[in-house]
N, CA, C and O atoms as a DFTB+ gen file, in Angstrom:
700 C
 N C O
     1  1       3.227       5.968      14.804
     2  2       3.209       4.815      13.904
     3  2       2.361       5.171      12.689
     4  3       1.275       5.734      12.831
     5  1       2.852       4.846      11.500
     6  2       2.118       5.163      10.270
     7  2       0.863       4.300      10.168
     8  3       0.732       3.293      10.863
     9  1      -0.054       4.704       9.296
    10  2      -1.282       3.932       9.082
    11  2      -0.950       2.525       8.608
    12  3      -1.589       1.560       9.029
    13  1       0.042       2.402       7.737
    14  2       0.419       1.082       7.230
    15  2       0.943       0.213       8.366
    16  3       0.561      -0.951       8.482
    17  1       1.811       0.767       9.203
    18  2       2.360      -0.004      10.321
    19  2       1.254      -0.399      11.293
    20  3       1.259      -1.514      11.815
    21  1       0.304       0.506      11.543
    22  2      -0.817       0.195      12.427
    23  2      -1.644      -0.935      11.843
    24  3      -2.036      -1.859      12.555
    25  1      -1.910      -0.861      10.541
    26  2      -2.683      -1.910       9.877
    27  2      -1.972      -3.252      10.000
    28  3      -2.607      -4.262      10.302
    29  1      -0.669      -3.271       9.769
    30  2       0.098      -4.506       9.855
    31  2       0.079      -5.036      11.283
    32  3      -0.079      -6.238      11.494
    33  1       0.238      -4.158      12.260
    34  2       0.225      -4.598      13.663
    35  2      -1.118      -5.235      14.006
    36  3      -1.157      -6.280      14.655
    37  1      -2.218      -4.618      13.580
    38  2      -3.536      -5.192      13.848
    39  2      -3.704      -6.532      13.147
    40  3      -4.261      -7.472      13.715
    41  1      -3.222      -6.618      11.913
    42  2      -3.345      -7.866      11.169
    43  2      -2.566      -8.985      11.836
    44  3      -3.016     -10.131      11.861
    45  1      -1.396      -8.659      12.379
    46  2      -0.569      -9.702      12.973
    47  2      -1.195     -10.271      14.235
    48  3      -0.837     -11.370      14.658
    49  1      -2.131      -9.535      14.850
    50  2      -2.820     -10.033      16.029
    51  2      -3.911     -11.037      15.671
    52  3      -4.368     -11.780      16.540
    53  1      -4.327     -11.074      14.433
    54  2      -5.385     -11.974      13.997
    55  2      -4.823     -13.339      13.646
    56  3      -3.663     -13.470      13.258
    57  1      -5.657     -14.345      13.788
    58  2      -5.269     -15.701      13.419
    59  2      -5.117     -15.804      11.911
    60  3      -6.000     -15.385      11.162
    61  1      -4.001     -16.359      11.468
    62  2      -3.782     -16.617      10.045
    63  2      -4.159     -18.072       9.775
    64  3      -3.733     -18.985      10.483
    65  1      -4.964     -18.264       8.741
    66  2      -5.378     -19.595       8.297
    67  2      -4.714     -19.873       6.952
    68  3      -4.301     -18.948       6.253
    69  1      -4.617     -21.134       6.599
    70  2      -4.057     -21.498       5.304
    71  2      -4.772     -22.721       4.760
    72  3      -5.359     -23.512       5.498
    73  1      -4.702     -22.846       3.458
    74  2      -5.224     -24.022       2.769
    75  2      -4.538     -24.116       1.413
    76  3      -3.894     -23.167       0.967
    77  1      -4.676     -25.239       0.776
    78  2      -4.190     -25.423      -0.590
    79  2      -5.366     -25.831      -1.451
    80  3      -6.244     -26.574      -1.014
    81  1      -5.375     -25.336      -2.684
    82  2      -6.433     -25.689      -3.618
    83  2      -5.804     -26.070      -4.948
    84  3      -4.698     -25.637      -5.271
    85  1      -6.507     -26.872      -5.703
    86  2      -6.069     -27.229      -7.053
    87  2      -6.565     -26.160      -8.021
    88  3      -7.625     -25.565      -7.825
    89  1      -5.783     -25.932      -9.062
    90  2      -6.171     -24.977     -10.105
    91  2      -5.596     -25.457     -11.430
    92  3      -4.735     -26.337     -11.445
    93  1      -6.053     -24.898     -12.527
    94  2      -5.496     -25.266     -13.838
    95  2      -4.006     -24.942     -13.996
    96  3      -3.365     -25.435     -14.924
    97  1      -3.456     -24.126     -13.107
    98  2      -2.024     -23.816     -13.160
    99  2      -1.269     -24.506     -12.021
   100  3      -0.152     -24.118     -11.676
   101  1      -1.891     -25.524     -11.448
   102  2      -1.257     -26.273     -10.366
   103  2      -1.778     -25.852      -9.006
   104  3      -2.581     -24.926      -8.896
   105  1      -1.313     -26.541      -7.966
   106  2      -1.777     -26.232      -6.612
   107  2      -1.428     -24.795      -6.206
   108  3      -0.348     -24.289      -6.510
   109  1      -2.363     -24.163      -5.520
   110  2      -2.164     -22.821      -4.983
   111  2      -2.282     -22.882      -3.471
   112  3      -3.189     -23.521      -2.937
   113  1      -1.376     -22.225      -2.791
   114  2      -1.394     -22.103      -1.339
   115  2      -2.016     -20.753      -1.020
   116  3      -1.581     -19.731      -1.552
   117  1      -3.021     -20.736      -0.164
   118  2      -3.696     -19.501       0.239
   119  2      -3.493     -19.293       1.734
   120  3      -3.522     -20.254       2.503
   121  1      -3.290     -18.055       2.149
   122  2      -3.171     -17.732       3.574
   123  2      -3.821     -16.384       3.818
   124  3      -3.714     -15.463       3.008
   125  1      -4.495     -16.291       4.950
   126  2      -5.133     -15.035       5.307
   127  2      -5.896     -15.149       6.601
   128  3      -5.940     -16.208       7.227
   129  1      -6.491     -14.054       6.990
   130  2      -7.334     -14.026       8.179
   131  2      -8.762     -14.327       7.750
   132  3      -9.030     -14.550       6.569
   133  1      -9.667     -14.332       8.705
   134  2     -11.063     -14.593       8.347
   135  2     -11.686     -13.425       7.585
   136  3     -12.804     -13.540       7.083
   137  1     -10.963     -12.291       7.495
   138  2     -11.540     -11.151       6.787
   139  2     -10.683     -10.587       5.648
   140  3     -11.064      -9.585       5.043
   141  1      -9.537     -11.203       5.342
   142  2      -8.721     -10.698       4.230
   143  2      -7.709     -11.745       3.778
   144  3      -7.179     -12.513       4.581
   145  1      -7.462     -11.754       2.490
   146  2      -6.457     -12.632       1.906
   147  2      -5.094     -11.953       2.015
   148  3      -4.950     -10.778       1.680
   149  1      -4.097     -12.698       2.486
   150  2      -2.744     -12.163       2.640
   151  2      -1.777     -12.698       1.581
   152  3      -0.902     -11.970       1.112
   153  1      -1.939     -13.980       1.203
   154  2      -0.972     -14.604       0.307
   155  2      -1.636     -15.604      -0.637
   156  3      -2.574     -16.309      -0.268
   157  1      -1.124     -15.644      -1.856
   158  2      -1.365     -16.724      -2.810
   159  2       0.018     -17.135      -3.271
   160  3       0.834     -16.286      -3.628
   161  1       0.286     -18.423      -3.266
   162  2       1.604     -18.907      -3.668
   163  2       1.454     -20.114      -4.580
   164  3       0.631     -20.995      -4.333
   165  1       2.257     -20.145      -5.634
   166  2       2.284     -21.286      -6.544
   167  2       3.124     -22.384      -5.913
   168  3       4.277     -22.149      -5.554
   169  1       2.567     -23.576      -5.774
   170  2       3.301     -24.688      -5.167
   171  2       4.547     -25.034      -5.968
   172  3       5.525     -25.532      -5.410
   173  1       4.521     -24.773      -7.274
   174  2       5.652     -25.121      -8.139
   175  2       6.767     -24.074      -8.110
   176  3       7.836     -24.300      -8.677
   177  1       6.537     -22.951      -7.470
   178  2       7.513     -21.871      -7.442
   179  2       8.713     -22.219      -6.567
   180  3       8.584     -22.933      -5.573
   181  1       9.872     -21.711      -6.949
   182  2      11.048     -21.928      -6.105
   183  2      10.905     -21.174      -4.786
   184  3      11.624     -21.457      -3.828
   185  1       9.990     -20.225      -4.733
   186  2       9.720     -19.476      -3.498
   187  2       8.353     -19.845      -2.923
   188  3       7.690     -19.020      -2.295
   189  1       7.944     -21.083      -3.143
   190  2       6.630     -21.521      -2.664
   191  2       6.512     -21.287      -1.160
   192  3       7.428     -21.585      -0.394
   193  1       5.389     -20.758      -0.766
   194  2       5.148     -20.458       0.631
   195  2       4.686     -21.709       1.370
   196  3       4.021     -22.571       0.797
   197  1       5.037     -21.796       2.611
   198  2       4.631     -22.883       3.500
   199  2       4.012     -22.276       4.758
   200  3       4.271     -21.117       5.080
   201  1       3.194     -23.053       5.469
   202  2       2.607     -22.521       6.705
   203  2       3.702     -22.108       7.693
   204  3       4.744     -22.756       7.799
   205  1       3.445     -21.042       8.390
   206  2       4.369     -20.544       9.419
   207  2       3.872     -20.990      10.791
   208  3       2.692     -21.302      10.949
   209  1       4.751     -21.022      11.774
   210  2       4.315     -21.394      13.136
   211  2       3.146     -20.514      13.586
   212  3       3.162     -19.298      13.397
   213  1       2.162     -21.132      14.167
   214  2       0.994     -20.406      14.661
   215  2      -0.153     -20.316      13.674
   216  3      -1.273     -19.989      14.067
   217  1       0.091     -20.593      12.420
   218  2      -0.979     -20.583      11.437
   219  2      -1.810     -21.850      11.596
   220  3      -1.294     -22.898      11.983
   221  1      -3.101     -21.744      11.295
   222  2      -4.007     -22.890      11.406
   223  2      -4.542     -23.294      10.039
   224  3      -4.893     -22.449       9.216
   225  1      -4.597     -24.588       9.817
   226  2      -5.181     -25.108       8.593
   227  2      -6.693     -24.932       8.651
   228  3      -7.318     -25.204       9.676
   229  1      -7.270     -24.483       7.560
   230  2      -8.719     -24.321       7.522
   231  2      -9.174     -23.739       6.205
   232  3      -8.666     -22.708       5.762
   233  1     -10.123     -24.391       5.583
   234  2     -10.614     -23.944       4.276
   235  2     -11.747     -22.928       4.383
   236  3     -11.986     -22.178       3.437
   237  1     -12.450     -22.890       5.516
   238  2     -13.634     -22.036       5.647
   239  2     -13.383     -20.561       5.301
   240  3     -14.208     -19.965       4.609
   241  1     -12.286     -19.949       5.750
   242  2     -12.091     -18.527       5.415
   243  2     -11.865     -18.261       3.930
   244  3     -11.865     -17.106       3.504
   245  1     -11.675     -19.303       3.145
   246  2     -11.302     -19.140       1.737
   247  2     -12.418     -19.521       0.767
   248  3     -12.171     -19.623      -0.435
   249  1     -13.622     -19.731       1.252
   250  2     -14.718     -20.160       0.366
   251  2     -14.963     -19.176      -0.771
   252  3     -15.064     -19.576      -1.930
   253  1     -15.056     -17.896      -0.444
   254  2     -15.328     -16.892      -1.479
   255  2     -14.127     -16.754      -2.419
   256  3     -14.300     -16.580      -3.625
   257  1     -12.949     -16.829      -1.886
   258  2     -11.747     -16.757      -2.715
   259  2     -11.736     -17.929      -3.694
   260  3     -11.461     -17.748      -4.881
   261  1     -12.033     -19.122      -3.201
   262  2     -12.072     -20.297      -4.068
   263  2     -13.160     -20.158      -5.125
   264  3     -12.941     -20.515      -6.283
   265  1     -14.321     -19.649      -4.749
   266  2     -15.406     -19.455      -5.716
   267  2     -14.965     -18.515      -6.831
   268  3     -15.187     -18.792      -8.010
   269  1     -14.340     -17.405      -6.456
   270  2     -13.912     -16.439      -7.464
   271  2     -12.771     -16.991      -8.319
   272  3     -12.735     -16.735      -9.523
   273  1     -11.853     -17.729      -7.735
   274  2     -10.780     -18.332      -8.526
   275  2     -11.347     -19.354      -9.522
   276  3     -10.918     -19.393     -10.676
   277  1     -12.300     -20.175      -9.087
   278  2     -12.931     -21.134     -10.016
   279  2     -13.598     -20.394     -11.172
   280  3     -13.469     -20.796     -12.328
   281  1     -14.309     -19.316     -10.861
   282  2     -14.981     -18.529     -11.898
   283  2     -13.953     -17.887     -12.838
   284  3     -14.171     -17.838     -14.049
   285  1     -12.856     -17.402     -12.298
   286  2     -11.788     -16.825     -13.134
   287  2     -11.246     -17.870     -14.096
   288  3     -11.137     -17.610     -15.294
   289  1     -10.904     -19.050     -13.587
   290  2     -10.334     -20.089     -14.438
   291  2     -11.355     -20.635     -15.443
   292  3     -10.971     -21.205     -16.465
   293  1     -12.636     -20.465     -15.162
   294  2     -13.685     -20.874     -16.102
   295  2     -14.030     -19.742     -17.084
   296  3     -14.954     -19.874     -17.887
   297  1     -13.298     -18.651     -17.016
   298  2     -13.505     -17.457     -17.849
   299  2     -14.857     -16.786     -17.590
   300  3     -15.431     -16.153     -18.477
   301  1     -15.347     -16.935     -16.373
   302  2     -16.627     -16.327     -15.994
   303  2     -16.433     -15.089     -15.120
   304  3     -17.396     -14.373     -14.843
   305  1     -15.208     -14.831     -14.686
   306  2     -14.908     -13.691     -13.811
   307  2     -13.707     -12.954     -14.381
   308  3     -12.676     -13.558     -14.676
   309  1     -13.852     -11.650     -14.532
   310  2     -12.766     -10.850     -15.096
   311  2     -12.111      -9.946     -14.061
   312  3     -11.003      -9.456     -14.283
   313  1     -12.766      -9.723     -12.956
   314  2     -12.226      -8.839     -11.919
   315  2     -12.579      -9.406     -10.556
   316  3     -13.744      -9.680     -10.268
   317  1     -11.573      -9.579      -9.729
   318  2     -11.787     -10.103      -8.389
   319  2     -12.310      -9.012      -7.471
   320  3     -11.939      -7.845      -7.598
   321  1     -13.166      -9.400      -6.553
   322  2     -13.707      -8.489      -5.552
   323  2     -13.513      -9.164      -4.199
   324  3     -14.418      -9.810      -3.671
   325  1     -12.321      -8.999      -3.657
   326  2     -11.946      -9.669      -2.413
   327  2     -11.231      -8.691      -1.495
   328  3     -10.511      -7.811      -1.968
   329  1     -11.419      -8.833      -0.197
   330  2     -10.630      -8.014       0.733
   331  2      -9.201      -8.559       0.789
   332  3      -8.980      -9.749       1.016
   333  1      -8.243      -7.664       0.578
   334  2      -6.844      -8.042       0.553
   335  2      -6.087      -7.319       1.660
   336  3      -6.383      -6.165       1.973
   337  1      -5.117      -7.998       2.244
   338  2      -4.243      -7.392       3.244
   339  2      -2.851      -7.322       2.630
   340  3      -2.191      -8.344       2.442
   341  1      -2.420      -6.125       2.326
   342  2      -1.124      -5.936       1.685
   343  2      -0.158      -5.259       2.647
   344  3      -0.501      -4.281       3.312
   345  1       1.039      -5.789       2.708
   346  2       2.088      -5.229       3.545
   347  2       3.303      -5.012       2.662
   348  3       3.947      -5.970       2.234
   349  1       3.613      -3.763       2.392
   350  2       4.758      -3.459       1.550
   351  2       5.149      -2.009       1.702
   352  3       4.500      -1.239       2.410
   353  1       6.228      -1.650       1.021
   354  2       6.677      -0.257       1.033
   355  2       5.680       0.593       0.242
   356  3       4.815       0.071      -0.461
   357  1       5.820       1.893       0.372
   358  2       4.950       2.803      -0.381
   359  2       5.086       2.543      -1.883
   360  3       4.092       2.560      -2.609
   361  1       6.305       2.304      -2.348
   362  2       6.546       2.023      -3.761
   363  2       5.879       0.711      -4.170
   364  3       5.197       0.660      -5.194
   365  1       6.066      -0.348      -3.384
   366  2       5.442      -1.634      -3.705
   367  2       3.928      -1.502      -3.759
   368  3       3.290      -2.022      -4.674
   369  1       3.353      -0.813      -2.789
   370  2       1.900      -0.641      -2.774
   371  2       1.426       0.113      -4.014
   372  3       0.375      -0.210      -4.568
   373  1       2.191       1.115      -4.454
   374  2       1.827       1.849      -5.675
   375  2       1.842       0.910      -6.878
   376  3       0.937       0.950      -7.711
   377  1       2.870       0.066      -6.969
   378  2       2.952      -0.892      -8.075
   379  2       1.788      -1.858      -8.007
   380  3       1.108      -2.073      -9.010
   381  1       1.545      -2.444      -6.843
   382  2       0.483      -3.450      -6.712
   383  2      -0.888      -2.841      -6.979
   384  3      -1.749      -3.494      -7.568
   385  1      -1.098      -1.610      -6.558
   386  2      -2.393      -0.959      -6.843
   387  2      -2.552      -0.709      -8.337
   388  3      -3.648      -0.863      -8.874
   389  1      -1.475      -0.324      -9.013
   390  2      -1.560      -0.122     -10.471
   391  2      -1.818      -1.448     -11.184
   392  3      -2.564      -1.491     -12.163
   393  1      -1.204      -2.532     -10.698
   394  2      -1.451      -3.845     -11.289
   395  2      -2.938      -4.168     -11.280
   396  3      -3.463      -4.726     -12.244
   397  1      -3.610      -3.820     -10.204
   398  2      -5.032      -4.133     -10.060
   399  2      -5.885      -3.415     -11.101
   400  3      -7.023      -3.813     -11.352
   401  1      -5.351      -2.373     -11.700
   402  2      -6.144      -1.638     -12.692
   403  2      -5.876      -2.085     -14.129
   404  3      -6.489      -1.559     -15.058
   405  1      -4.969      -3.046     -14.326
   406  2      -4.744      -3.571     -15.680
   407  2      -5.919      -4.494     -15.987
   408  3      -6.130      -5.492     -15.298
   409  1      -6.663      -4.164     -16.997
   410  2      -7.890      -4.917     -17.256
   411  2      -7.602      -6.306     -17.815
   412  3      -6.583      -6.550     -18.462
   413  1      -8.522      -7.183     -17.543
   414  2      -8.499      -8.581     -17.976
   415  2      -8.175      -8.681     -19.460
   416  3      -8.769      -7.983     -20.282
   417  1      -7.232      -9.548     -19.795
   418  2      -6.887      -9.772     -21.191
   419  2      -5.905      -8.780     -21.773
   420  3      -5.519      -8.905     -22.935
   421  1      -5.494      -7.799     -20.992
   422  2      -4.563      -6.780     -21.474
   423  2      -3.214      -6.917     -20.776
   424  3      -3.105      -7.534     -19.716
   425  1      -2.207      -6.338     -21.381
   426  2      -0.875      -6.330     -20.796
   427  2      -0.285      -4.932     -20.915
   428  3      -0.697      -4.133     -21.756
   429  1       0.692      -4.655     -20.051
   430  2       1.491      -3.442     -20.160
   431  2       2.937      -3.842     -19.888
   432  3       3.204      -4.925     -19.366
   433  1       3.851      -2.972     -20.241
   434  2       5.264      -3.251     -19.988
   435  2       5.662      -2.709     -18.617
   436  3       4.948      -1.915     -18.005
   437  1       6.817      -3.162     -18.162
   438  2       7.350      -2.669     -16.896
   439  2       7.593      -1.164     -16.986
   440  3       7.341      -0.432     -16.029
   441  1       8.081      -0.709     -18.130
   442  2       8.313       0.721     -18.327
   443  2       7.031       1.533     -18.271
   444  3       6.995       2.604     -17.665
   445  1       5.978       1.026     -18.904
   446  2       4.677       1.712     -18.847
   447  2       4.188       1.797     -17.415
   448  3       3.700       2.840     -16.980
   449  1       4.317       0.710     -16.689
   450  2       3.869       0.700     -15.299
   451  2       4.666       1.721     -14.497
   452  3       4.097       2.455     -13.689
   453  1       5.975       1.774     -14.715
   454  2       6.811       2.750     -14.007
   455  2       6.344       4.178     -14.309
   456  3       6.231       5.002     -13.402
   457  1       6.076       4.464     -15.580
   458  2       5.582       5.801     -15.943
   459  2       4.232       6.078     -15.288
   460  3       3.987       7.183     -14.804
   461  1       3.368       5.083     -15.274
   462  2       2.024       5.255     -14.711
   463  2       2.045       5.618     -13.233
   464  3       1.161       6.333     -12.760
   465  1       3.034       5.140     -12.506
   466  2       3.102       5.463     -11.071
   467  2       4.003       6.671     -10.794
   468  3       4.321       6.967      -9.643
   469  1       4.410       7.364     -11.867
   470  2       5.202       8.579     -11.708
   471  2       6.679       8.349     -11.473
   472  3       7.367       9.236     -10.970
   473  1       7.184       7.172     -11.828
   474  2       8.602       6.840     -11.658
   475  2       9.148       6.312     -12.983
   476  3       9.483       5.132     -13.082
   477  1       9.244       7.166     -14.003
   478  2       9.579       6.704     -15.349
   479  2      10.923       5.993     -15.485
   480  3      11.119       5.233     -16.434
   481  1      11.836       6.221     -14.574
   482  2      13.152       5.576     -14.645
   483  2      13.249       4.345     -13.742
   484  3      14.348       3.851     -13.490
   485  1      12.138       3.858     -13.264
   486  2      12.156       2.780     -12.262
   487  2      11.618       1.450     -12.787
   488  3      11.034       0.682     -12.023
   489  1      11.804       1.167     -14.073
   490  2      11.271      -0.081     -14.628
   491  2      11.836      -1.307     -13.910
   492  3      11.101      -2.261     -13.652
   493  1      13.118      -1.295     -13.587
   494  2      13.699      -2.441     -12.870
   495  2      13.122      -2.574     -11.460
   496  3      12.828      -3.679     -11.003
   497  1      12.964      -1.458     -10.787
   498  2      12.379      -1.487      -9.444
   499  2      10.932      -1.964      -9.507
   500  3      10.464      -2.669      -8.612
   501  1      10.231      -1.578     -10.562
   502  2       8.866      -2.068     -10.772
   503  2       8.890      -3.584     -10.929
   504  3       8.046      -4.281     -10.365
   505  1       9.846      -4.093     -11.686
   506  2       9.986      -5.539     -11.848
   507  2      10.224      -6.236     -10.519
   508  3       9.657      -7.298     -10.264
   509  1      11.059      -5.647      -9.670
   510  2      11.312      -6.237      -8.347
   511  2      10.049      -6.213      -7.488
   512  3       9.726      -7.199      -6.825
   513  1       9.337      -5.087      -7.503
   514  2       8.091      -4.999      -6.736
   515  2       7.065      -5.984      -7.266
   516  3       6.331      -6.607      -6.498
   517  1       7.018      -6.120      -8.578
   518  2       6.116      -7.075      -9.220
   519  2       6.423      -8.488      -8.709
   520  3       5.514      -9.259      -8.404
   521  1       7.706      -8.809      -8.623
   522  2       8.131     -10.124      -8.157
   523  2       7.845     -10.374      -6.692
   524  3       7.820     -11.525      -6.256
   525  1       7.629      -9.317      -5.923
   526  2       7.308      -9.443      -4.498
   527  2       5.795      -9.429      -4.235
   528  3       5.366      -9.463      -3.081
   529  1       5.006      -9.379      -5.282
   530  2       3.550      -9.372      -5.143
   531  2       3.110     -10.594      -4.333
   532  3       3.342     -11.725      -4.760
   533  1       2.483     -10.389      -3.177
   534  2       2.103     -11.520      -2.335
   535  2       0.816     -12.222      -2.767
   536  3       0.475     -13.278      -2.235
   537  1       0.100     -11.635      -3.733
   538  2      -1.209     -12.178      -4.104
   539  2      -1.332     -12.249      -5.630
   540  3      -2.192     -11.594      -6.218
   541  1      -0.455     -13.060      -6.276
   542  2      -0.542     -13.157      -7.739
   543  2      -1.896     -13.718      -8.187
   544  3      -2.634     -14.297      -7.389
   545  1      -2.192     -13.547      -9.407
   546  2      -3.458     -13.852     -10.087
   547  2      -4.481     -12.798      -9.693
   548  3      -5.009     -12.101     -10.559
   549  1      -4.769     -12.667      -8.408
   550  2      -5.770     -11.695      -7.951
   551  2      -5.238     -10.279      -8.133
   552  3      -5.969      -9.397      -8.583
   553  1      -3.978     -10.055      -7.789
   554  2      -3.267      -8.839      -8.180
   555  2      -2.456      -9.277      -9.399
   556  3      -1.411      -9.909      -9.248
   557  1      -2.924      -8.950     -10.599
   558  2      -2.463      -9.616     -11.826
   559  2      -1.081      -9.190     -12.337
   560  3      -0.966      -8.520     -13.364
   561  1      -0.055      -9.584     -11.614
   562  2       1.313      -9.274     -12.041
   563  2       1.685     -10.011     -13.322
   564  3       2.644      -9.635     -13.997
   565  1       0.941     -11.050     -13.660
   566  2       1.211     -11.779     -14.908
   567  2       0.913     -10.923     -16.146
   568  3       1.335     -11.272     -17.248
   569  1       0.208      -9.833     -15.979
   570  2      -0.148      -8.970     -17.102
   571  2       0.947      -7.971     -17.465
   572  3       0.749      -7.125     -18.338
   573  1       2.089      -8.061     -16.808
   574  2       3.207      -7.169     -17.105
   575  2       4.241      -7.956     -17.900
   576  3       4.686      -9.027     -17.489
   577  1       4.615      -7.392     -19.059
   578  2       5.522      -8.077     -19.986
   579  2       6.675      -7.152     -20.366
   580  3       6.673      -5.969     -20.025
   581  1       7.644      -7.696     -21.064
   582  2       8.760      -6.896     -21.536
   583  2       8.312      -5.870     -22.565
   584  3       7.264      -6.028     -23.190
   585  1       9.104      -4.818     -22.740
   586  2       8.736      -3.749     -23.680
   587  2       8.658      -4.242     -25.117
   588  3       8.011      -3.615     -25.955
   589  1       9.323      -5.375     -25.410
   590  2       9.257      -5.946     -26.758
   591  2       8.147      -6.987     -26.894
   592  3       8.052      -7.666     -27.916
   593  1       7.309      -7.112     -25.866
   594  2       6.207      -8.066     -25.893
   595  2       6.573      -9.440     -25.379
   596  3       5.735     -10.341     -25.376
   597  1       7.809      -9.618     -24.943
   598  2       8.249     -10.933     -24.466
   599  2       7.804     -11.183     -23.027
   600  3       7.564     -10.257     -22.252
   601  1       7.705     -12.450     -22.708
   602  2       7.407     -12.840     -21.340
   603  2       8.693     -12.771     -20.538
   604  3       9.698     -13.379     -20.906
   605  1       8.658     -12.041     -19.459
   606  2       9.821     -11.933     -18.589
   607  2       9.360     -12.078     -17.154
   608  3       8.251     -11.674     -16.806
   609  1      10.198     -12.645     -16.336
   610  2       9.985     -12.754     -14.901
   611  2       8.582     -13.056     -14.441
   612  3       7.631     -12.369     -14.815
   613  1       8.458     -14.080     -13.634
   614  2       7.195     -14.386     -12.985
   615  2       7.475     -15.403     -11.892
   616  3       8.082     -16.444     -12.143
   617  1       7.032     -15.101     -10.677
   618  2       7.302     -15.964      -9.531
   619  2       6.801     -17.387      -9.697
   620  3       7.383     -18.315      -9.135
   621  1       5.740     -17.571     -10.453
   622  2       5.198     -18.910     -10.670
   623  2       5.858     -19.626     -11.835
   624  3       5.562     -20.792     -12.099
   625  1       6.760     -18.926     -12.541
   626  2       7.424     -19.489     -13.713
   627  2       6.747     -19.011     -14.992
   628  3       5.541     -18.764     -15.017
   629  1       7.530     -18.886     -16.037
   630  2       6.999     -18.370     -17.306
   631  2       5.910     -19.251     -17.921
   632  3       4.993     -18.712     -18.539
   633  1       5.966     -20.595     -17.780
   634  2       4.859     -21.393     -18.331
   635  2       3.509     -21.048     -17.686
   636  3       2.484     -21.039     -18.367
   637  1       3.505     -20.768     -16.391
   638  2       2.248     -20.390     -15.726
   639  2       1.817     -19.002     -16.183
   640  3       0.630     -18.768     -16.414
   641  1       2.763     -18.082     -16.316
   642  2       2.434     -16.735     -16.806
   643  2       1.778     -16.841     -18.178
   644  3       0.762     -16.196     -18.437
   645  1       2.358     -17.652     -19.050
   646  2       1.799     -17.828     -20.383
   647  2       0.392     -18.428     -20.317
   648  3      -0.498     -17.990     -21.046
   649  1       0.181     -19.420     -19.457
   650  2      -1.153     -20.025     -19.316
   651  2      -2.176     -18.991     -18.871
   652  3      -3.293     -18.955     -19.388
   653  1      -1.796     -18.144     -17.906
   654  2      -2.725     -17.128     -17.413
   655  2      -3.055     -16.112     -18.507
   656  3      -4.212     -15.725     -18.670
   657  1      -2.042     -15.685     -19.254
   658  2      -2.284     -14.720     -20.329
   659  2      -3.145     -15.328     -21.429
   660  3      -4.027     -14.656     -21.964
   661  1      -2.903     -16.579     -21.770
   662  2      -3.716     -17.244     -22.807
   663  2      -5.135     -17.527     -22.310
   664  3      -6.081     -17.508     -23.097
   665  1      -5.285     -17.786     -21.023
   666  2      -6.624     -17.967     -20.452
   667  2      -7.432     -16.687     -20.663
   668  3      -8.593     -16.733     -21.069
   669  1      -6.804     -15.551     -20.383
   670  2      -7.499     -14.283     -20.475
   671  2      -7.690     -13.797     -21.908
   672  3      -8.672     -13.121     -22.218
   673  1      -6.750     -14.145     -22.774
   674  2      -6.832     -13.690     -24.165
   675  2      -6.189     -14.744     -25.053
   676  3      -4.989     -14.686     -25.318
   677  1      -6.987     -15.716     -25.519
   678  2      -6.438     -16.809     -26.332
   679  2      -5.723     -16.350     -27.606
   680  3      -4.899     -17.088     -28.146
   681  1      -6.024     -15.146     -28.093
   682  2      -5.392     -14.631     -29.308
   683  2      -4.091     -13.903     -29.034
   684  3      -3.482     -13.360     -29.956
   685  1      -3.656     -13.883     -27.788
   686  2      -2.433     -13.178     -27.429
   687  2      -1.252     -13.712     -28.224
   688  3      -1.016     -14.919     -28.279
   689  1      -0.514     -12.796     -28.838
   690  2       0.730     -13.166     -29.524
   691  2       1.864     -12.993     -28.544
   692  3       2.214     -11.870     -28.180
   693  1       2.439     -14.099     -28.115
   694  2       3.530     -14.058     -27.159
   695  2       4.817     -14.488     -27.830
   696  3       4.820     -15.391     -28.666
   697  1       5.911     -13.840     -27.465
   698  2       7.228     -14.232     -28.013
   699  2       7.596     -15.598     -27.519
   700  3       8.661     -16.112     -27.862
């Protein structure tokens, strides 16, 4: 069994907790174990996540996550420092790890991201992996834009993507 599969198997044995919190971009659904965040979901998204059988409601595991999200939305935090549990293909993990290195207030294109991970012809696949990001905001997929500077694709909807980009850089020129 690969290291990733072993990690996922161990994670699945742990109790998953969930809660919802209010944010400037609408309600956010959070899910994770007592030691790592697994999911952030926009309640307004057409793919909004809901609790799964066996998950328990509880806000206690999310105190630090909530503190950091409040600080982010207050423009007091530029980089999250949270334990994350990611389950994806090798390609998805490469995309999500590269997303984490896009600095606050900056953007890159899907093509740039594809080149950065050594897959220069995979801009569309990067877009798909970006759309499968289980932990938006914290893994800042909103910082990826079209090569012409336009806002394209975002699981939470383009109005939320625009709000997040303007929060981070009010001078951002968006198409």
